[in-house]
Amino acid sequence: MGCGNGFYSLKLAELVGKKGQVLAVDIQQEMLHLLSERAKEVQIENIKPVLGTFTDPKLPPGGVDLILLVDVYHEFSHPEVMLKSMRKSLKPDGRLVLVEFRLEDPQVPIKLLHKMSKDQILKEIPPNGYKLVEQFDKLPWQHVMFFQKDDAVTATE
Ligand SMILES: C[S@@+](CC[C@H](N)C(=O)[O-])C[C@H]1O[C@@H](n2cnc3c(N)ncnc32)[C@H](O)[C@@H]1O
């Protein structure tokens, strides 16, 4: 989600193998074009570029195993709506993975506007129908937080 020019999409495409598929979503057509060019150069054919909107990622309902957002969630203009749409597209045991620059760490050389604290993330994601299932705290600059659908929380339409 928010694939940009495809750094992570290309890596994921190799990891899922030929039988898997990566849906690379962005709201900028130009980014999808750059990604397609890069995929062509390295002969990767299992990436489908998807032009989303500010409120709709255009993903298939109940069809996605993993949604990776690297440096993207904080950019959303309509985070709640996006969280609801992404929730609908996840398979029952599917995961939403947030990677965000650590606001808590002043040594991380990124503008405050583009950083998030764990507290902020936990205030926003779980109330929208997700539960935290795993964290990875060993990257030098970023939080990595894994969420799954929380059926105890009814995410409203
Ligand atoms: C900082 S870039 C990160 C790109 C990529 N994830 C990476 O780490 O290389 C943020 C990307 O999110 C995209 N974006 C912002 N809002 C979006 C939305 N609602 N749906 C999909 N993509 C969005 C932007 O167009 C941009 O390409």
PDB file of C-alpha atoms and ligand atoms in Angstrom:
ATOM      1  CA  MET A   1       0.000   0.000   0.000  1.00  0.00           C
ATOM      2  CA  GLY A   2       1.495   3.316  -1.044  1.00  0.00           C
ATOM      3  CA  CYS A   3       4.064   1.410  -3.086  1.00  0.00           C
ATOM      4  CA  GLY A   4       5.798   4.480  -4.546  1.00  0.00           C
ATOM      5  CA  ASN A   5       8.237   3.442  -7.253  1.00  0.00           C
ATOM      6  CA  GLY A   6       8.266  -0.104  -5.965  1.00  0.00           C
ATOM      7  CA  PHE A   7      11.313  -0.771  -3.790  1.00  0.00           C
ATOM      8  CA  TYR A   8       9.326  -3.117  -1.527  1.00  0.00           C
ATOM      9  CA  SER A   9       6.937  -4.417  -4.208  1.00  0.00           C
ATOM     10  CA  LEU A  10       9.853  -5.813  -6.206  1.00  0.00           C
ATOM     11  CA  LYS A  11      11.252  -7.573  -3.145  1.00  0.00           C
ATOM     12  CA  LEU A  12       7.822  -8.941  -2.177  1.00  0.00           C
ATOM     13  CA  ALA A  13       7.230 -10.189  -5.722  1.00  0.00           C
ATOM     14  CA  GLU A  14      10.362 -12.321  -5.463  1.00  0.00           C
ATOM     15  CA  LEU A  15       9.375 -13.567  -2.008  1.00  0.00           C
ATOM     16  CA  VAL A  16       5.837 -14.664  -2.971  1.00  0.00           C
ATOM     17  CA  GLY A  17       7.176 -16.463  -6.031  1.00  0.00           C
ATOM     18  CA  LYS A  18       5.537 -17.079  -9.389  1.00  0.00           C
ATOM     19  CA  LYS A  19       2.348 -18.533  -7.912  1.00  0.00           C
ATOM     20  CA  GLY A  20       1.809 -15.490  -5.710  1.00  0.00           C
ATOM     21  CA  GLN A  21       0.814 -11.967  -6.624  1.00  0.00           C
ATOM     22  CA  VAL A  22       1.665  -8.506  -5.352  1.00  0.00           C
ATOM     23  CA  LEU A  23      -1.008  -5.834  -5.694  1.00  0.00           C
ATOM     24  CA  ALA A  24       0.933  -2.583  -5.746  1.00  0.00           C
ATOM     25  CA  VAL A  25      -1.361   0.294  -4.782  1.00  0.00           C
ATOM     26  CA  ASP A  26      -0.659   3.997  -5.052  1.00  0.00           C
ATOM     27  CA  ILE A  27      -2.679   7.136  -5.712  1.00  0.00           C
ATOM     28  CA  GLN A  28      -0.007   8.489  -8.073  1.00  0.00           C
ATOM     29  CA  GLN A  29      -0.169   7.039 -11.572  1.00  0.00           C
ATOM     30  CA  GLU A  30       3.405   8.226 -12.150  1.00  0.00           C
ATOM     31  CA  MET A  31       4.676   5.990  -9.325  1.00  0.00           C
ATOM     32  CA  LEU A  32       2.844   2.969 -10.777  1.00  0.00           C
ATOM     33  CA  HIS A  33       4.404   3.719 -14.147  1.00  0.00           C
ATOM     34  CA  LEU A  34       7.916   3.855 -12.630  1.00  0.00           C
ATOM     35  CA  LEU A  35       7.237   0.600 -10.788  1.00  0.00           C
ATOM     36  CA  SER A  36       6.052  -1.135 -13.973  1.00  0.00           C
ATOM     37  CA  GLU A  37       9.195   0.005 -15.790  1.00  0.00           C
ATOM     38  CA  ARG A  38      11.421  -1.323 -13.022  1.00  0.00           C
ATOM     39  CA  ALA A  39       9.538  -4.650 -12.925  1.00  0.00           C
ATOM     40  CA  LYS A  40       9.907  -4.999 -16.701  1.00  0.00           C
ATOM     41  CA  GLU A  41      13.668  -4.367 -16.482  1.00  0.00           C
ATOM     42  CA  VAL A  42      14.140  -7.256 -14.061  1.00  0.00           C
ATOM     43  CA  GLN A  43      11.496  -9.473 -15.717  1.00  0.00           C
ATOM     44  CA  ILE A  44       9.170  -9.634 -12.733  1.00  0.00           C
ATOM     45  CA  GLU A  45       5.640 -10.435 -13.899  1.00  0.00           C
ATOM     46  CA  ASN A  46       3.653 -11.031 -10.726  1.00  0.00           C
ATOM     47  CA  ILE A  47       3.039  -7.405  -9.748  1.00  0.00           C
ATOM     48  CA  LYS A  48      -0.327  -5.854 -10.557  1.00  0.00           C
ATOM     49  CA  PRO A  49      -0.303  -2.048 -10.313  1.00  0.00           C
ATOM     50  CA  VAL A  50      -3.517  -0.691  -8.751  1.00  0.00           C
ATOM     51  CA  LEU A  51      -4.497   2.978  -8.884  1.00  0.00           C
ATOM     52  CA  GLY A  52      -6.206   3.696  -5.565  1.00  0.00           C
ATOM     53  CA  THR A  53      -7.904   6.858  -4.361  1.00  0.00           C
ATOM     54  CA  PHE A  54      -7.522   8.825  -1.112  1.00  0.00           C
ATOM     55  CA  THR A  55     -10.358   6.727   0.371  1.00  0.00           C
ATOM     56  CA  ASP A  56     -10.372   3.464  -1.576  1.00  0.00           C
ATOM     57  CA  PRO A  57      -7.352   1.203  -2.156  1.00  0.00           C
ATOM     58  CA  LYS A  58      -9.358  -0.803  -4.749  1.00  0.00           C
ATOM     59  CA  LEU A  59      -8.343  -4.144  -3.262  1.00  0.00           C
ATOM     60  CA  PRO A  60     -10.449  -7.327  -3.625  1.00  0.00           C
ATOM     61  CA  PRO A  61     -12.709  -7.985  -0.612  1.00  0.00           C
ATOM     62  CA  GLY A  62     -11.371 -10.736   1.651  1.00  0.00           C
ATOM     63  CA  GLY A  63      -8.609 -11.505  -0.825  1.00  0.00           C
ATOM     64  CA  VAL A  64      -5.362 -10.217   0.641  1.00  0.00           C
ATOM     65  CA  ASP A  65      -2.853 -12.022   2.904  1.00  0.00           C
ATOM     66  CA  LEU A  66      -0.678  -9.079   3.875  1.00  0.00           C
ATOM     67  CA  ILE A  67      -0.823  -5.322   3.514  1.00  0.00           C
ATOM     68  CA  LEU A  68       2.569  -3.648   3.941  1.00  0.00           C
ATOM     69  CA  LEU A  69       2.658   0.102   4.573  1.00  0.00           C
ATOM     70  CA  VAL A  70       6.200   1.450   4.698  1.00  0.00           C
ATOM     71  CA  ASP A  71       6.301   5.164   5.529  1.00  0.00           C
ATOM     72  CA  VAL A  72       2.735   5.499   4.235  1.00  0.00           C
ATOM     73  CA  TYR A  73       0.099   5.438   7.001  1.00  0.00           C
ATOM     74  CA  HIS A  74       1.059   8.894   8.325  1.00  0.00           C
ATOM     75  CA  GLU A  75       0.549  10.277   4.783  1.00  0.00           C
ATOM     76  CA  PHE A  76      -3.109   9.226   4.557  1.00  0.00           C
ATOM     77  CA  SER A  77      -5.530  12.134   4.233  1.00  0.00           C
ATOM     78  CA  HIS A  78      -8.436   9.860   5.327  1.00  0.00           C
ATOM     79  CA  PRO A  79      -6.827   7.298   7.659  1.00  0.00           C
ATOM     80  CA  GLU A  80     -10.045   5.961   9.199  1.00  0.00           C
ATOM     81  CA  VAL A  81     -11.683   5.309   5.842  1.00  0.00           C
ATOM     82  CA  MET A  82      -8.514   3.669   4.529  1.00  0.00           C
ATOM     83  CA  LEU A  83      -8.291   1.438   7.623  1.00  0.00           C
ATOM     84  CA  LYS A  84     -11.869   0.301   7.085  1.00  0.00           C
ATOM     85  CA  SER A  85     -11.335  -0.404   3.375  1.00  0.00           C
ATOM     86  CA  MET A  86      -8.099  -2.284   4.033  1.00  0.00           C
ATOM     87  CA  ARG A  87      -9.797  -4.318   6.792  1.00  0.00           C
ATOM     88  CA  LYS A  88     -12.432  -5.481   4.313  1.00  0.00           C
ATOM     89  CA  SER A  89      -9.770  -6.641   1.863  1.00  0.00           C
ATOM     90  CA  LEU A  90      -7.855  -8.788   4.378  1.00  0.00           C
ATOM     91  CA  LYS A  91      -8.365 -12.548   4.596  1.00  0.00           C
ATOM     92  CA  PRO A  92      -9.540 -13.683   8.077  1.00  0.00           C
ATOM     93  CA  ASP A  93      -5.940 -14.264   9.248  1.00  0.00           C
ATOM     94  CA  GLY A  94      -4.447 -11.559   7.016  1.00  0.00           C
ATOM     95  CA  ARG A  95      -2.030  -9.001   8.417  1.00  0.00           C
ATOM     96  CA  LEU A  96      -1.614  -5.247   8.168  1.00  0.00           C
ATOM     97  CA  VAL A  97       2.006  -4.218   8.766  1.00  0.00           C
ATOM     98  CA  LEU A  98       2.913  -0.645   9.630  1.00  0.00           C
ATOM     99  CA  VAL A  99       6.484   0.598   9.298  1.00  0.00           C
ATOM    100  CA  GLU A 100       6.921   4.152  10.564  1.00  0.00           C
ATOM    101  CA  PHE A 101       9.921   6.269  11.611  1.00  0.00           C
ATOM    102  CA  ARG A 102      10.204   6.453  15.422  1.00  0.00           C
ATOM    103  CA  LEU A 103       8.919   9.725  16.815  1.00  0.00           C
ATOM    104  CA  GLU A 104      10.246   8.773  20.261  1.00  0.00           C
ATOM    105  CA  ASP A 105      13.851   8.870  19.024  1.00  0.00           C
ATOM    106  CA  PRO A 106      15.258  12.357  18.335  1.00  0.00           C
ATOM    107  CA  GLN A 107      18.300  10.740  16.665  1.00  0.00           C
ATOM    108  CA  VAL A 108      16.144   9.558  13.741  1.00  0.00           C
ATOM    109  CA  PRO A 109      16.880  12.267  11.145  1.00  0.00           C
ATOM    110  CA  ILE A 110      13.380  12.662   9.712  1.00  0.00           C
ATOM    111  CA  LYS A 111      10.984  15.649  10.005  1.00  0.00           C
ATOM    112  CA  LEU A 112       8.551  15.250  12.932  1.00  0.00           C
ATOM    113  CA  LEU A 113       5.638  15.394  10.501  1.00  0.00           C
ATOM    114  CA  HIS A 114       6.805  12.118   8.977  1.00  0.00           C
ATOM    115  CA  LYS A 115       7.367  10.233  12.226  1.00  0.00           C
ATOM    116  CA  MET A 116       4.970   8.340  14.511  1.00  0.00           C
ATOM    117  CA  SER A 117       5.158   7.105  18.086  1.00  0.00           C
ATOM    118  CA  LYS A 118       3.907   3.684  19.156  1.00  0.00           C
ATOM    119  CA  ASP A 119       1.332   5.491  21.307  1.00  0.00           C
ATOM    120  CA  GLN A 120      -0.050   7.319  18.265  1.00  0.00           C
ATOM    121  CA  ILE A 121      -0.198   4.130  16.226  1.00  0.00           C
ATOM    122  CA  LEU A 122      -1.970   2.271  19.032  1.00  0.00           C
ATOM    123  CA  LYS A 123      -4.479   5.107  19.480  1.00  0.00           C
ATOM    124  CA  GLU A 124      -5.447   4.964  15.807  1.00  0.00           C
ATOM    125  CA  ILE A 125      -5.279   1.390  14.535  1.00  0.00           C
ATOM    126  CA  PRO A 126      -7.020  -0.815  17.172  1.00  0.00           C
ATOM    127  CA  PRO A 127     -10.208   1.318  17.455  1.00  0.00           C
ATOM    128  CA  ASN A 128     -10.727   0.678  13.749  1.00  0.00           C
ATOM    129  CA  GLY A 129     -11.050  -3.075  14.143  1.00  0.00           C
ATOM    130  CA  TYR A 130      -7.474  -4.334  14.443  1.00  0.00           C
ATOM    131  CA  LYS A 131      -5.414  -5.968  17.186  1.00  0.00           C
ATOM    132  CA  LEU A 132      -1.654  -5.803  17.610  1.00  0.00           C
ATOM    133  CA  VAL A 133      -0.230  -9.324  17.178  1.00  0.00           C
ATOM    134  CA  GLU A 134       3.523  -8.766  16.818  1.00  0.00           C
ATOM    135  CA  GLN A 135       6.210  -6.092  16.894  1.00  0.00           C
ATOM    136  CA  PHE A 136       9.757  -5.967  15.580  1.00  0.00           C
ATOM    137  CA  ASP A 137      11.927  -3.466  17.443  1.00  0.00           C
ATOM    138  CA  LYS A 138      15.336  -4.100  15.938  1.00  0.00           C
ATOM    139  CA  LEU A 139      15.367  -1.754  12.968  1.00  0.00           C
ATOM    140  CA  PRO A 140      17.604   1.229  13.713  1.00  0.00           C
ATOM    141  CA  TRP A 141      15.032   3.910  12.783  1.00  0.00           C
ATOM    142  CA  GLN A 142      11.558   2.424  12.352  1.00  0.00           C
ATOM    143  CA  HIS A 143       8.779   0.739  14.287  1.00  0.00           C
ATOM    144  CA  VAL A 144       7.410  -2.402  12.665  1.00  0.00           C
ATOM    145  CA  MET A 145       3.961  -3.300  14.007  1.00  0.00           C
ATOM    146  CA  PHE A 146       1.829  -6.229  12.836  1.00  0.00           C
ATOM    147  CA  PHE A 147      -1.967  -6.127  13.162  1.00  0.00           C
ATOM    148  CA  GLN A 148      -4.785  -8.567  12.430  1.00  0.00           C
ATOM    149  CA  LYS A 149      -8.529  -8.053  12.303  1.00  0.00           C
ATOM    150  CA  ASP A 150     -10.063  -7.832  15.759  1.00  0.00           C
ATOM    151  CA  ASP A 151     -13.536  -9.309  15.505  1.00  0.00           C
ATOM    152  CA  ALA A 152     -14.339  -8.026  18.986  1.00  0.00           C
ATOM    153  CA  VAL A 153     -14.346  -4.497  17.553  1.00  0.00           C
ATOM    154  CA  THR A 154     -17.086  -3.836  15.036  1.00  0.00           C
ATOM    155  CA  ALA A 155     -15.600  -1.612  12.378  1.00  0.00           C
ATOM    156  CA  THR A 156     -18.553   0.453  11.165  1.00  0.00           C
ATOM    157  CA  GLU A 157     -19.141   1.110   7.480  1.00  0.00           C
TER     158      GLU A 157
HETATM  159  C1  LIG B   1       6.786   8.304   1.496  1.00  0.00           C
HETATM  160  S1  LIG B   1       6.132   7.424   0.110  1.00  0.00           S
HETATM  161  C2  LIG B   1       6.617   5.758   0.492  1.00  0.00           C
HETATM  162  C3  LIG B   1       6.745   4.883  -0.727  1.00  0.00           C
HETATM  163  C4  LIG B   1       7.164   3.426  -0.468  1.00  0.00           C
HETATM  164  N1  LIG B   1       6.304   2.765   0.482  1.00  0.00           N
HETATM  165  C5  LIG B   1       8.598   3.339  -0.020  1.00  0.00           C
HETATM  166  O1  LIG B   1       8.841   3.216   1.195  1.00  0.00           O
HETATM  167  O2  LIG B   1       9.500   3.393  -0.877  1.00  0.00           O
HETATM  168  C6  LIG B   1       4.367   7.416   0.453  1.00  0.00           C
HETATM  169  C7  LIG B   1       3.526   6.892  -0.709  1.00  0.00           C
HETATM  170  O3  LIG B   1       2.153   6.731  -0.260  1.00  0.00           O
HETATM  171  C8  LIG B   1       1.289   7.098  -1.295  1.00  0.00           C
HETATM  172  N2  LIG B   1      -0.055   7.368  -0.736  1.00  0.00           N
HETATM  173  C9  LIG B   1      -0.478   8.404   0.008  1.00  0.00           C
HETATM  174  N3  LIG B   1      -1.799   8.277   0.315  1.00  0.00           N
HETATM  175  C10 LIG B   1      -2.220   7.113  -0.252  1.00  0.00           C
HETATM  176  C11 LIG B   1      -3.472   6.418  -0.304  1.00  0.00           C
HETATM  177  N4  LIG B   1      -4.577   6.885   0.283  1.00  0.00           N
HETATM  178  N5  LIG B   1      -3.523   5.243  -0.964  1.00  0.00           N
HETATM  179  C12 LIG B   1      -2.418   4.743  -1.578  1.00  0.00           C
HETATM  180  N6  LIG B   1      -1.199   5.352  -1.568  1.00  0.00           N
HETATM  181  C13 LIG B   1      -1.105   6.532  -0.920  1.00  0.00           C
HETATM  182  C14 LIG B   1       1.980   8.296  -1.937  1.00  0.00           C
HETATM  183  O4  LIG B   1       1.510   8.553  -3.236  1.00  0.00           O
HETATM  184  C15 LIG B   1       3.453   7.844  -1.906  1.00  0.00           C
HETATM  185  O5  LIG B   1       3.837   7.149  -3.079  1.00  0.00           O
END
